[in-house]
mmCIF file of C-alpha atoms and ligand atoms in Angstrom:
data_model
loop_
_atom_site.group_PDB
_atom_site.id
_atom_site.type_symbol
_atom_site.label_atom_id
_atom_site.label_comp_id
_atom_site.label_asym_id
_atom_site.label_seq_id
_atom_site.Cartn_x
_atom_site.Cartn_y
_atom_site.Cartn_z
ATOM 1 C CA UNK A 69 0.000 0.000 0.000
ATOM 2 C CA UNK A 70 1.319 3.406 -0.988
ATOM 3 C CA UNK A 71 0.843 6.435 1.277
ATOM 4 C CA UNK A 72 1.040 9.786 -0.499
ATOM 5 C CA UNK A 73 0.663 13.278 0.869
ATOM 6 C CA UNK A 74 0.483 15.608 -2.115
ATOM 7 C CA UNK A 75 -1.914 16.035 -5.010
ATOM 8 C CA UNK A 76 0.905 15.510 -7.506
ATOM 9 C CA UNK A 77 1.977 12.276 -5.821
ATOM 10 C CA UNK A 78 -1.585 10.948 -5.757
ATOM 11 C CA UNK A 79 -2.038 11.677 -9.445
ATOM 12 C CA UNK A 80 1.276 9.957 -10.191
ATOM 13 C CA UNK A 81 0.270 6.930 -8.094
ATOM 14 C CA UNK A 82 -3.050 6.649 -9.933
ATOM 15 C CA UNK A 83 -1.713 7.207 -13.454
ATOM 16 C CA UNK A 84 -1.213 3.485 -14.259
ATOM 17 C CA UNK A 85 -4.844 2.739 -13.376
ATOM 18 C CA UNK A 86 -8.117 3.322 -15.207
ATOM 19 C CA UNK A 87 -10.854 3.081 -12.619
ATOM 20 C CA UNK A 88 -10.181 4.454 -9.139
ATOM 21 C CA UNK A 89 -12.596 3.676 -6.322
ATOM 22 C CA UNK A 90 -12.336 6.379 -3.660
ATOM 23 C CA UNK A 91 -13.327 6.256 0.009
ATOM 24 C CA UNK A 92 -13.140 9.771 1.476
ATOM 25 C CA UNK A 93 -12.608 9.820 5.256
ATOM 26 C CA UNK A 94 -11.394 12.078 8.021
ATOM 27 C CA UNK A 95 -9.369 9.250 9.543
ATOM 28 C CA UNK A 96 -9.591 7.734 13.026
ATOM 29 C CA UNK A 97 -10.877 4.733 11.174
ATOM 30 C CA UNK A 98 -13.219 2.108 12.582
ATOM 31 C CA UNK A 99 -14.843 -1.018 11.171
ATOM 32 C CA UNK A 100 -17.442 1.132 9.361
ATOM 33 C CA UNK A 101 -14.757 2.832 7.260
ATOM 34 C CA UNK A 102 -13.015 -0.474 6.600
ATOM 35 C CA UNK A 103 -16.286 -1.966 5.353
ATOM 36 C CA UNK A 104 -16.477 0.943 2.877
ATOM 37 C CA UNK A 105 -12.957 0.151 1.691
ATOM 38 C CA UNK A 106 -13.878 -3.510 1.246
ATOM 39 C CA UNK A 107 -17.014 -2.475 -0.649
ATOM 40 C CA UNK A 108 -14.902 -0.210 -2.880
ATOM 41 C CA UNK A 109 -12.373 -2.870 -3.846
ATOM 42 C CA UNK A 110 -14.391 -4.738 -6.510
ATOM 43 C CA UNK A 111 -15.681 -1.446 -7.970
ATOM 44 C CA UNK A 112 -12.424 -0.244 -9.491
ATOM 45 C CA UNK A 113 -8.899 -1.285 -10.386
ATOM 46 C CA UNK A 114 -7.315 0.717 -7.569
ATOM 47 C CA UNK A 115 -8.769 1.488 -4.130
ATOM 48 C CA UNK A 116 -7.919 4.864 -2.657
ATOM 49 C CA UNK A 117 -8.756 6.116 0.830
ATOM 50 C CA UNK A 118 -8.341 9.779 1.622
ATOM 51 C CA UNK A 119 -7.668 10.911 5.168
ATOM 52 C CA UNK A 120 -8.152 14.614 5.708
ATOM 53 C CA UNK A 121 -9.743 16.454 8.603
ATOM 54 C CA UNK A 122 -11.467 19.176 6.649
ATOM 55 C CA UNK A 123 -11.467 22.471 8.520
ATOM 56 C CA UNK A 124 -14.098 23.908 6.146
ATOM 57 C CA UNK A 125 -16.851 21.659 7.523
ATOM 58 C CA UNK A 126 -16.255 22.542 11.181
ATOM 59 C CA UNK A 127 -17.742 25.618 12.827
ATOM 60 C CA UNK A 128 -15.280 27.580 14.997
ATOM 61 C CA UNK A 129 -16.748 26.146 18.236
ATOM 62 C CA UNK A 130 -16.671 22.525 16.972
ATOM 63 C CA UNK A 131 -14.070 19.793 17.481
ATOM 64 C CA UNK A 132 -11.690 20.469 14.573
ATOM 65 C CA UNK A 133 -8.662 20.873 16.862
ATOM 66 C CA UNK A 134 -9.401 17.826 18.997
ATOM 67 C CA UNK A 135 -10.622 15.540 16.183
ATOM 68 C CA UNK A 136 -8.405 12.447 16.584
ATOM 69 C CA UNK A 137 -5.551 12.226 14.080
ATOM 70 C CA UNK A 138 -4.287 8.643 14.030
ATOM 71 C CA UNK A 139 -2.552 8.293 10.666
ATOM 72 C CA UNK A 140 -0.202 5.455 11.566
ATOM 73 C CA UNK A 141 -2.943 3.226 13.011
ATOM 74 C CA UNK A 142 -5.279 4.189 10.138
ATOM 75 C CA UNK A 143 -2.696 3.119 7.552
ATOM 76 C CA UNK A 144 -2.218 -0.241 9.253
ATOM 77 C CA UNK A 145 -5.974 -0.849 9.211
ATOM 78 C CA UNK A 146 -6.287 0.270 5.585
ATOM 79 C CA UNK A 147 -3.464 -2.016 4.476
ATOM 80 C CA UNK A 148 -5.168 -4.955 6.202
ATOM 81 C CA UNK A 149 -8.474 -4.045 4.518
ATOM 82 C CA UNK A 150 -6.863 -4.201 1.069
ATOM 83 C CA UNK A 151 -6.569 -0.483 0.326
ATOM 84 C CA UNK A 152 -4.013 0.275 -2.397
ATOM 85 C CA UNK A 153 -3.309 3.977 -1.939
ATOM 86 C CA UNK A 154 -3.801 6.336 1.010
ATOM 87 C CA UNK A 155 -4.016 10.047 0.268
ATOM 88 C CA UNK A 156 -3.240 11.934 3.483
ATOM 89 C CA UNK A 157 -2.607 15.544 2.526
ATOM 90 C CA UNK A 158 -1.662 18.288 4.932
ATOM 91 C CA UNK A 159 -3.862 21.345 5.114
ATOM 92 C CA UNK A 160 -1.279 23.228 3.054
ATOM 93 C CA UNK A 161 -1.493 20.593 0.316
ATOM 94 C CA UNK A 162 -5.291 20.716 0.187
ATOM 95 C CA UNK A 163 -5.734 24.436 0.751
ATOM 96 C CA UNK A 164 -2.490 26.141 -0.351
ATOM 97 C CA UNK A 165 -4.435 29.395 -0.453
ATOM 98 C CA UNK A 166 -7.702 30.294 1.277
ATOM 99 C CA UNK A 167 -10.448 28.270 -0.434
ATOM 100 C CA UNK A 168 -12.472 31.226 -1.745
ATOM 101 C CA UNK A 169 -14.397 29.147 -4.283
ATOM 102 C CA UNK A 170 -16.916 26.905 -2.577
ATOM 103 C CA UNK A 171 -19.694 24.541 -3.566
ATOM 104 C CA UNK A 172 -22.962 25.933 -2.201
ATOM 105 C CA UNK A 173 -25.573 23.199 -1.815
ATOM 106 C CA UNK A 174 -29.270 24.105 -2.056
ATOM 107 C CA UNK A 175 -30.893 25.273 1.214
ATOM 108 C CA UNK A 176 -33.905 22.949 0.870
ATOM 109 C CA UNK A 177 -31.525 20.025 1.371
ATOM 110 C CA UNK A 178 -28.493 21.511 3.084
ATOM 111 C CA UNK A 179 -30.047 23.894 5.619
ATOM 112 C CA UNK A 180 -32.362 21.340 7.236
ATOM 113 C CA UNK A 181 -31.576 18.727 9.924
ATOM 114 C CA UNK A 182 -27.749 18.542 10.130
ATOM 115 C CA UNK A 183 -27.395 21.758 8.155
ATOM 116 C CA UNK A 184 -29.787 23.586 10.477
ATOM 117 C CA UNK A 185 -27.746 22.649 13.543
ATOM 118 C CA UNK A 186 -24.380 22.909 11.767
ATOM 119 C CA UNK A 187 -24.666 25.932 9.448
ATOM 120 C CA UNK A 188 -22.158 25.774 6.613
ATOM 121 C CA UNK A 189 -21.378 22.099 7.253
ATOM 122 C CA UNK A 190 -22.539 20.865 3.856
ATOM 123 C CA UNK A 191 -20.797 23.709 2.024
ATOM 124 C CA UNK A 192 -17.574 22.506 3.656
ATOM 125 C CA UNK A 193 -18.330 18.877 2.833
ATOM 126 C CA UNK A 194 -19.293 19.556 -0.792
ATOM 127 C CA UNK A 195 -16.269 21.760 -1.344
ATOM 128 C CA UNK A 196 -13.765 19.211 -0.078
ATOM 129 C CA UNK A 197 -15.518 16.291 -1.763
ATOM 130 C CA UNK A 198 -15.602 18.149 -5.092
ATOM 131 C CA UNK A 199 -11.906 18.847 -4.669
ATOM 132 C CA UNK A 200 -11.124 15.226 -3.753
ATOM 133 C CA UNK A 201 -13.056 14.103 -6.837
ATOM 134 C CA UNK A 202 -10.999 16.447 -9.031
ATOM 135 C CA UNK A 203 -7.790 15.188 -7.488
ATOM 136 C CA UNK A 204 -8.591 11.473 -7.618
ATOM 137 C CA UNK A 205 -10.605 11.210 -10.824
ATOM 138 C CA UNK A 206 -9.403 13.946 -13.186
ATOM 139 C CA UNK A 207 -7.126 11.599 -15.100
ATOM 140 C CA UNK A 208 -9.190 8.406 -14.798
ATOM 141 C CA UNK A 209 -10.101 6.795 -18.102
ATOM 142 C CA UNK A 210 -12.643 4.250 -16.904
ATOM 143 C CA UNK A 211 -15.299 3.977 -14.205
ATOM 144 C CA UNK A 212 -14.998 6.413 -11.305
ATOM 145 C CA UNK A 213 -16.569 5.373 -8.011
ATOM 146 C CA UNK A 214 -16.797 6.988 -4.593
ATOM 147 C CA UNK A 215 -18.140 5.159 -1.550
ATOM 148 C CA UNK A 216 -19.823 6.944 1.371
ATOM 149 C CA UNK A 217 -21.409 5.586 4.538
ATOM 150 C CA UNK A 218 -25.157 5.567 4.921
ATOM 151 C CA UNK A 219 -24.749 6.607 8.562
ATOM 152 C CA UNK A 220 -24.314 10.155 7.241
ATOM 153 C CA UNK A 221 -27.619 9.849 5.413
ATOM 154 C CA UNK A 222 -28.091 13.512 4.576
ATOM 155 C CA UNK A 223 -24.447 13.900 3.533
ATOM 156 C CA UNK A 224 -24.859 11.003 1.114
ATOM 157 C CA UNK A 225 -27.962 12.633 -0.344
ATOM 158 C CA UNK A 226 -26.274 16.027 -0.693
ATOM 159 C CA UNK A 227 -23.306 14.438 -2.474
ATOM 160 C CA UNK A 228 -25.533 12.427 -4.789
ATOM 161 C CA UNK A 229 -27.387 15.581 -5.741
ATOM 162 C CA UNK A 230 -24.144 17.521 -6.242
ATOM 163 C CA UNK A 231 -22.858 14.800 -8.562
ATOM 164 C CA UNK A 232 -26.141 14.792 -10.481
ATOM 165 C CA UNK A 233 -26.421 18.558 -10.850
ATOM 166 C CA UNK A 234 -22.792 19.018 -11.908
ATOM 167 C CA UNK A 235 -23.085 15.999 -14.246
ATOM 168 C CA UNK A 236 -19.966 14.491 -12.682
ATOM 169 C CA UNK A 237 -19.146 11.110 -14.243
ATOM 170 C CA UNK A 238 -18.869 9.435 -10.844
ATOM 171 C CA UNK A 239 -20.874 6.563 -9.363
ATOM 172 C CA UNK A 240 -21.767 7.220 -5.747
ATOM 173 C CA UNK A 241 -22.114 3.984 -3.806
ATOM 174 C CA UNK A 242 -23.602 3.778 -0.312
ATOM 175 C CA UNK A 243 -22.152 1.499 2.356
ATOM 176 C CA UNK A 244 -24.501 0.333 5.122
ATOM 177 C CA UNK A 245 -24.064 1.595 8.679
ATOM 178 C CA UNK A 246 -21.887 -0.693 10.774
ATOM 179 C CA UNK A 247 -23.018 -1.151 14.376
ATOM 180 C CA UNK A 248 -21.485 -2.306 17.643
ATOM 181 C CA UNK A 249 -23.055 -5.484 19.080
ATOM 182 C CA UNK A 250 -25.433 -3.371 21.227
ATOM 183 C CA UNK A 251 -26.643 -1.479 18.138
ATOM 184 C CA UNK A 252 -24.689 1.776 18.463
ATOM 185 C CA UNK A 253 -23.740 3.082 15.012
ATOM 186 C CA UNK A 254 -19.945 3.123 14.658
ATOM 187 C CA UNK A 255 -18.523 6.635 14.556
ATOM 188 C CA UNK A 256 -15.131 8.210 15.143
ATOM 189 C CA UNK A 257 -16.808 10.428 17.728
ATOM 190 C CA UNK A 258 -17.803 7.387 19.839
ATOM 191 C CA UNK A 259 -14.232 7.561 21.099
ATOM 192 C CA UNK A 260 -15.142 10.762 22.979
ATOM 193 C CA UNK A 261 -17.661 8.885 25.166
ATOM 194 C CA UNK A 262 -16.920 7.989 28.788
ATOM 195 C CA UNK A 263 -17.626 4.413 29.857
ATOM 196 C CA UNK A 264 -21.013 5.394 31.289
ATOM 197 C CA UNK A 265 -21.889 7.428 28.181
ATOM 198 C CA UNK A 266 -20.860 4.547 25.947
ATOM 199 C CA UNK A 267 -23.310 2.276 27.776
ATOM 200 C CA UNK A 268 -26.050 4.903 27.359
ATOM 201 C CA UNK A 269 -25.242 5.761 23.717
ATOM 202 C CA UNK A 270 -27.293 2.936 22.196
ATOM 203 C CA UNK A 271 -30.426 4.743 23.404
ATOM 204 C CA UNK A 272 -30.275 6.996 20.328
ATOM 205 C CA UNK A 273 -30.740 4.098 17.928
ATOM 206 C CA UNK A 274 -33.378 2.588 20.234
ATOM 207 C CA UNK A 275 -35.262 5.910 20.233
ATOM 208 C CA UNK A 276 -35.141 6.015 16.416
ATOM 209 C CA UNK A 277 -36.402 2.455 16.259
ATOM 210 C CA UNK A 278 -39.290 3.250 18.607
ATOM 211 C CA UNK A 279 -40.155 6.401 16.650
ATOM 212 C CA UNK A 280 -40.084 4.359 13.441
ATOM 213 C CA UNK A 281 -42.458 1.782 14.935
ATOM 214 C CA UNK A 282 -44.806 4.532 16.156
ATOM 215 C CA UNK A 283 -44.742 6.218 12.747
ATOM 216 C CA UNK A 284 -45.588 2.989 10.939
ATOM 217 C CA UNK A 285 -48.404 2.320 13.395
ATOM 218 C CA UNK A 286 -49.795 5.809 12.674
ATOM 219 C CA UNK A 287 -49.264 5.496 8.894
ATOM 220 C CA UNK A 288 -52.967 6.038 8.134
ATOM 221 C CA UNK A 289 -52.817 9.597 9.434
ATOM 222 C CA UNK A 290 -49.096 10.211 9.826
ATOM 223 C CA UNK A 291 -49.091 13.930 9.077
ATOM 224 C CA UNK A 292 -51.455 14.588 11.984
ATOM 225 C CA UNK A 293 -49.690 12.329 14.490
ATOM 226 C CA UNK A 294 -46.058 12.909 13.563
ATOM 227 C CA UNK A 295 -45.348 16.142 15.501
ATOM 228 C CA UNK A 296 -46.489 14.516 18.763
ATOM 229 C CA UNK A 297 -44.581 11.296 18.058
ATOM 230 C CA UNK A 298 -41.384 13.217 17.318
ATOM 231 C CA UNK A 299 -41.817 15.381 20.407
ATOM 232 C CA UNK A 300 -42.313 12.275 22.559
ATOM 233 C CA UNK A 301 -39.173 10.673 21.155
ATOM 234 C CA UNK A 302 -37.141 13.832 21.903
ATOM 235 C CA UNK A 303 -38.599 14.056 25.420
ATOM 236 C CA UNK A 304 -37.732 10.399 26.056
ATOM 237 C CA UNK A 305 -34.055 11.022 25.306
ATOM 238 C CA UNK A 306 -34.047 14.344 27.163
ATOM 239 C CA UNK A 307 -35.422 12.565 30.251
ATOM 240 C CA UNK A 308 -32.330 10.309 30.170
ATOM 241 C CA UNK A 309 -30.019 13.336 30.168
ATOM 242 C CA UNK A 310 -29.497 13.764 26.412
ATOM 243 C CA UNK A 311 -29.848 17.047 24.535
ATOM 244 C CA UNK A 312 -31.553 16.057 21.292
ATOM 245 C CA UNK A 313 -31.136 18.343 18.261
ATOM 246 C CA UNK A 314 -33.773 16.484 16.256
ATOM 247 C CA UNK A 315 -35.492 13.123 15.999
ATOM 248 C CA UNK A 316 -37.785 13.040 13.047
ATOM 249 C CA UNK A 317 -39.384 11.023 10.287
ATOM 250 C CA UNK A 318 -38.791 12.294 6.754
ATOM 251 C CA UNK A 319 -39.368 11.005 3.292
ATOM 252 C CA UNK A 320 -36.335 9.232 1.888
ATOM 253 C CA UNK A 321 -36.482 11.000 -1.444
ATOM 254 C CA UNK A 322 -35.553 14.506 -0.279
ATOM 255 C CA UNK A 323 -35.755 14.536 3.533
ATOM 256 C CA UNK A 324 -38.861 16.717 3.507
ATOM 257 C CA UNK A 325 -41.841 16.000 5.815
ATOM 258 C CA UNK A 326 -43.614 12.905 4.519
ATOM 259 C CA UNK A 327 -46.743 12.761 2.399
ATOM 260 C CA UNK A 328 -48.975 9.667 2.348
ATOM 261 C CA UNK A 329 -47.321 6.792 0.497
ATOM 262 C CA UNK A 330 -43.745 8.100 0.811
ATOM 263 C CA UNK A 331 -40.872 5.756 1.696
ATOM 264 C CA UNK A 332 -39.605 6.916 5.076
ATOM 265 C CA UNK A 333 -36.417 7.345 7.049
ATOM 266 C CA UNK A 334 -36.045 8.188 10.730
ATOM 267 C CA UNK A 335 -33.149 10.516 11.478
ATOM 268 C CA UNK A 336 -31.729 11.761 14.735
ATOM 269 C CA UNK A 337 -28.925 13.789 16.252
ATOM 270 C CA UNK A 338 -28.408 14.300 19.955
ATOM 271 C CA UNK A 339 -25.761 15.376 22.426
ATOM 272 C CA UNK A 340 -24.662 12.961 25.118
ATOM 273 C CA UNK A 341 -22.484 15.059 27.388
ATOM 274 C CA UNK A 342 -19.999 16.782 25.083
ATOM 275 C CA UNK A 343 -20.434 14.277 22.240
ATOM 276 C CA UNK A 344 -22.855 14.754 19.369
ATOM 277 C CA UNK A 345 -24.087 11.467 17.877
ATOM 278 C CA UNK A 346 -26.169 10.946 14.737
ATOM 279 C CA UNK A 347 -27.974 7.917 13.406
ATOM 280 C CA UNK A 348 -30.767 6.980 11.022
ATOM 281 C CA UNK A 349 -32.995 4.082 10.089
ATOM 282 C CA UNK A 350 -34.989 3.459 6.923
ATOM 283 C CA UNK A 351 -38.439 2.127 7.793
HETATM 284 O O1 LIG B 170 -17.971 11.775 6.274
HETATM 285 C C1 LIG B 170 -16.822 12.261 6.418
HETATM 286 O O2 LIG B 170 -15.933 11.681 7.035
HETATM 287 C C2 LIG B 170 -16.520 13.638 5.828
HETATM 288 O O3 LIG B 170 -17.635 14.464 5.897
HETATM 289 C C3 LIG B 170 -15.986 13.560 4.390
HETATM 290 C C4 LIG B 170 -17.009 12.980 3.429
HETATM 291 C C5 LIG B 170 -14.727 12.698 4.358
HETATM 292 C C6 LIG B 170 -15.620 14.961 3.898
HETATM 293 O O4 LIG B 170 -14.660 15.560 4.706
#
């Protein structure tokens, strides 16, 4: 496995290949990321993982400075998962000058849910992902594939729409959420949890499950019942000491409030102590 740090070196490493399959990450890798790498392997002739903690998607009060940087351990895990090339640029390599040009996603998708609680987050994500696509795929001659985790459900949707609207010749592939045995969705931020918080953390996915069950039971008149069901789900977590940002049922197509007959997804984000966890569940 080759580890490269500059755009020029990545392009040189990829030149002999036709069909890169890219897994963008911010490092501190867990089994969820490695499953994405394994999913990427048969989709191209070279598997690339990027590791870059992208300042643009963090608000000033968020955890950019403390986000765990574990390059050595990440590389060992990636090698074992069959990754061919790791692209781990420094900030100076990625943003040699202030990134004045940005990709501005549409507010109807990017300013709701995660985007409402993390203003500017999806602009930062789209900008770095667009840049990673340019870096990894510009010289590809065959199929171009990028794999993203379904745990970041809204992120996946934003990226799919960006690719569609810019007519980028890239297949976006979703990898399912990997979970710990108790059901907690794997996340780099789980490492912030204390032992007691870790034991409690599964309650987010349990709350989403319960909300999903309630929503299906109220399917005949969901629009009328949903606000109360969502409020009850939030109150349930709050009573256990969480600070929920949102727990809600949306239609899968565009994450807007559901209309009768829509396919549904339950999404949630909540603070447990100083850690913000997100999860989702298609129902
Ligand atoms: O999901 C992530 O880890 C990040 O948002 C991504 C897609 C690597 C962009 O920085």
